[in-house]
Amino acid sequence: MYTFLLTPEFDKWLKKLRDPIGKARIIARIRSAEAGNFGDCEPVGKGVSEMRVHYGPGYRVYHVRNGETIYLLLCGGSKSTQKKDIKNAHDLAERYREHAND
């Protein structure tokens, strides 16, 4: 069993999402990962991974691992904003790592 923690950035993105079915699929995907089934998930550099949700515009959820069983959900996006979202995820991961070392 894994634990996923939400950053304020991820929480804000998810709450602003206007697609109720897409939102439900994203939440279901996270629940599946909590149970150990990460499915379509690939590293995108700097310790950040991208969880792909094959629905709608191709939703993406960016996360980092913290320890053995904890994951931090950094931000989300879609295929069309992927490059910008990956840069944002890298920046957020760095910021949270610096915070963890304080």
PDB file of C-alpha atoms in Angstrom:
ATOM      1  CA  MET A   1       0.000   0.000   0.000  1.00  0.00           C
ATOM      2  CA  TYR A   2       1.290   3.445  -0.939  1.00  0.00           C
ATOM      3  CA  THR A   3       0.336   6.876   0.351  1.00  0.00           C
ATOM      4  CA  PHE A   4      -0.126   9.832  -1.992  1.00  0.00           C
ATOM      5  CA  LEU A   5       0.083  13.355  -0.590  1.00  0.00           C
ATOM      6  CA  LEU A   6      -1.232  16.331  -2.550  1.00  0.00           C
ATOM      7  CA  THR A   7       0.644  19.579  -2.951  1.00  0.00           C
ATOM      8  CA  PRO A   8      -1.443  22.765  -2.941  1.00  0.00           C
ATOM      9  CA  GLU A   9      -0.589  23.111  -6.648  1.00  0.00           C
ATOM     10  CA  PHE A  10      -1.988  19.683  -7.483  1.00  0.00           C
ATOM     11  CA  ASP A  11      -5.062  20.225  -5.326  1.00  0.00           C
ATOM     12  CA  LYS A  12      -5.773  23.564  -7.036  1.00  0.00           C
ATOM     13  CA  TRP A  13      -5.375  22.015 -10.513  1.00  0.00           C
ATOM     14  CA  LEU A  14      -7.698  19.121  -9.693  1.00  0.00           C
ATOM     15  CA  LYS A  15     -10.358  21.370  -8.145  1.00  0.00           C
ATOM     16  CA  LYS A  16     -10.313  23.676 -11.193  1.00  0.00           C
ATOM     17  CA  LEU A  17     -10.769  20.774 -13.616  1.00  0.00           C
ATOM     18  CA  ARG A  18     -14.193  21.188 -15.230  1.00  0.00           C
ATOM     19  CA  ASP A  19     -14.408  17.672 -16.659  1.00  0.00           C
ATOM     20  CA  PRO A  20     -16.208  15.596 -13.971  1.00  0.00           C
ATOM     21  CA  ILE A  21     -15.542  12.297 -15.740  1.00  0.00           C
ATOM     22  CA  GLY A  22     -11.884  13.209 -16.249  1.00  0.00           C
ATOM     23  CA  LYS A  23     -11.597  14.188 -12.587  1.00  0.00           C
ATOM     24  CA  ALA A  24     -13.164  10.874 -11.531  1.00  0.00           C
ATOM     25  CA  ARG A  25     -10.764   8.948 -13.773  1.00  0.00           C
ATOM     26  CA  ILE A  26      -7.759  10.818 -12.352  1.00  0.00           C
ATOM     27  CA  ILE A  27      -8.869  10.065  -8.789  1.00  0.00           C
ATOM     28  CA  ALA A  28      -9.486   6.416  -9.697  1.00  0.00           C
ATOM     29  CA  ARG A  29      -6.003   6.237 -11.242  1.00  0.00           C
ATOM     30  CA  ILE A  30      -4.438   7.604  -8.052  1.00  0.00           C
ATOM     31  CA  ARG A  31      -6.427   5.088  -5.955  1.00  0.00           C
ATOM     32  CA  SER A  32      -5.185   2.301  -8.203  1.00  0.00           C
ATOM     33  CA  ALA A  33      -1.588   3.479  -7.700  1.00  0.00           C
ATOM     34  CA  GLU A  34      -2.150   3.571  -3.930  1.00  0.00           C
ATOM     35  CA  ALA A  35      -2.945  -0.139  -4.186  1.00  0.00           C
ATOM     36  CA  GLY A  36       0.299  -0.744  -6.108  1.00  0.00           C
ATOM     37  CA  ASN A  37      -0.939  -0.664  -9.707  1.00  0.00           C
ATOM     38  CA  PHE A  38       0.851   2.318 -11.246  1.00  0.00           C
ATOM     39  CA  GLY A  39      -0.072   1.351 -14.806  1.00  0.00           C
ATOM     40  CA  ASP A  40       1.200   3.699 -17.525  1.00  0.00           C
ATOM     41  CA  CYS A  41       3.815   5.644 -15.602  1.00  0.00           C
ATOM     42  CA  GLU A  42       7.199   6.853 -16.877  1.00  0.00           C
ATOM     43  CA  PRO A  43      10.087   8.892 -15.423  1.00  0.00           C
ATOM     44  CA  VAL A  44      10.484  12.392 -16.899  1.00  0.00           C
ATOM     45  CA  GLY A  45      13.777  13.299 -15.215  1.00  0.00           C
ATOM     46  CA  LYS A  46      15.000  14.767 -11.922  1.00  0.00           C
ATOM     47  CA  GLY A  47      13.184  12.117  -9.902  1.00  0.00           C
ATOM     48  CA  VAL A  48       9.779  13.101 -11.305  1.00  0.00           C
ATOM     49  CA  SER A  49       7.437  10.572 -12.906  1.00  0.00           C
ATOM     50  CA  GLU A  50       4.432  11.079 -15.144  1.00  0.00           C
ATOM     51  CA  MET A  51       1.279   9.032 -14.620  1.00  0.00           C
ATOM     52  CA  ARG A  52      -0.787   9.020 -17.817  1.00  0.00           C
ATOM     53  CA  VAL A  53      -4.571   8.924 -17.765  1.00  0.00           C
ATOM     54  CA  HIS A  54      -5.872   7.790 -21.144  1.00  0.00           C
ATOM     55  CA  TYR A  55      -9.011   9.869 -21.258  1.00  0.00           C
ATOM     56  CA  GLY A  56     -10.065  13.217 -22.713  1.00  0.00           C
ATOM     57  CA  PRO A  57      -7.093  15.429 -23.559  1.00  0.00           C
ATOM     58  CA  GLY A  58      -4.654  12.860 -22.151  1.00  0.00           C
ATOM     59  CA  TYR A  59      -4.389  13.931 -18.528  1.00  0.00           C
ATOM     60  CA  ARG A  60      -1.008  13.750 -16.799  1.00  0.00           C
ATOM     61  CA  VAL A  61      -0.236  13.568 -13.078  1.00  0.00           C
ATOM     62  CA  TYR A  62       3.332  14.362 -11.993  1.00  0.00           C
ATOM     63  CA  HIS A  63       4.743  12.927  -8.785  1.00  0.00           C
ATOM     64  CA  VAL A  64       7.921  12.167  -6.857  1.00  0.00           C
ATOM     65  CA  ARG A  65       8.692   9.361  -4.464  1.00  0.00           C
ATOM     66  CA  ASN A  66       9.566  10.232  -0.880  1.00  0.00           C
ATOM     67  CA  GLY A  67      10.828   7.191   1.005  1.00  0.00           C
ATOM     68  CA  GLU A  68       9.584   3.674   0.457  1.00  0.00           C
ATOM     69  CA  THR A  69       5.826   4.185   0.409  1.00  0.00           C
ATOM     70  CA  ILE A  70       5.041   7.901   0.134  1.00  0.00           C
ATOM     71  CA  TYR A  71       4.477   9.792  -3.112  1.00  0.00           C
ATOM     72  CA  LEU A  72       3.972  13.520  -3.494  1.00  0.00           C
ATOM     73  CA  LEU A  73       1.554  14.611  -6.239  1.00  0.00           C
ATOM     74  CA  LEU A  74       3.168  17.753  -7.637  1.00  0.00           C
ATOM     75  CA  CYS A  75       0.920  18.993 -10.422  1.00  0.00           C
ATOM     76  CA  GLY A  76      -1.256  17.886 -13.290  1.00  0.00           C
ATOM     77  CA  GLY A  77      -1.873  18.770 -16.892  1.00  0.00           C
ATOM     78  CA  SER A  78      -2.630  17.324 -20.293  1.00  0.00           C
ATOM     79  CA  LYS A  79      -0.741  16.187 -23.359  1.00  0.00           C
ATOM     80  CA  SER A  80      -1.041  19.660 -24.917  1.00  0.00           C
ATOM     81  CA  THR A  81       0.720  21.343 -21.959  1.00  0.00           C
ATOM     82  CA  GLN A  82       3.140  18.496 -21.248  1.00  0.00           C
ATOM     83  CA  LYS A  83       6.450  20.345 -21.741  1.00  0.00           C
ATOM     84  CA  LYS A  84       5.380  23.256 -19.531  1.00  0.00           C
ATOM     85  CA  ASP A  85       3.946  20.861 -16.935  1.00  0.00           C
ATOM     86  CA  ILE A  86       7.143  18.792 -16.758  1.00  0.00           C
ATOM     87  CA  LYS A  87       9.212  21.946 -16.176  1.00  0.00           C
ATOM     88  CA  ASN A  88       6.762  23.018 -13.477  1.00  0.00           C
ATOM     89  CA  ALA A  89       6.954  19.549 -11.875  1.00  0.00           C
ATOM     90  CA  HIS A  90      10.768  19.687 -11.873  1.00  0.00           C
ATOM     91  CA  ASP A  91      10.679  23.127 -10.219  1.00  0.00           C
ATOM     92  CA  LEU A  92       8.134  21.993  -7.621  1.00  0.00           C
ATOM     93  CA  ALA A  93      10.108  18.824  -6.855  1.00  0.00           C
ATOM     94  CA  GLU A  94      13.237  20.898  -6.273  1.00  0.00           C
ATOM     95  CA  ARG A  95      11.365  23.332  -4.050  1.00  0.00           C
ATOM     96  CA  TYR A  96       9.869  20.541  -1.940  1.00  0.00           C
ATOM     97  CA  ARG A  97      13.243  18.785  -1.638  1.00  0.00           C
ATOM     98  CA  GLU A  98      14.820  22.026  -0.390  1.00  0.00           C
ATOM     99  CA  HIS A  99      11.967  22.415   2.098  1.00  0.00           C
ATOM    100  CA  ALA A 100      12.413  18.838   3.323  1.00  0.00           C
ATOM    101  CA  ASN A 101      16.089  19.517   4.027  1.00  0.00           C
ATOM    102  CA  ASP A 102      15.392  22.613   6.163  1.00  0.00           C
TER     103      ASP A 102
END
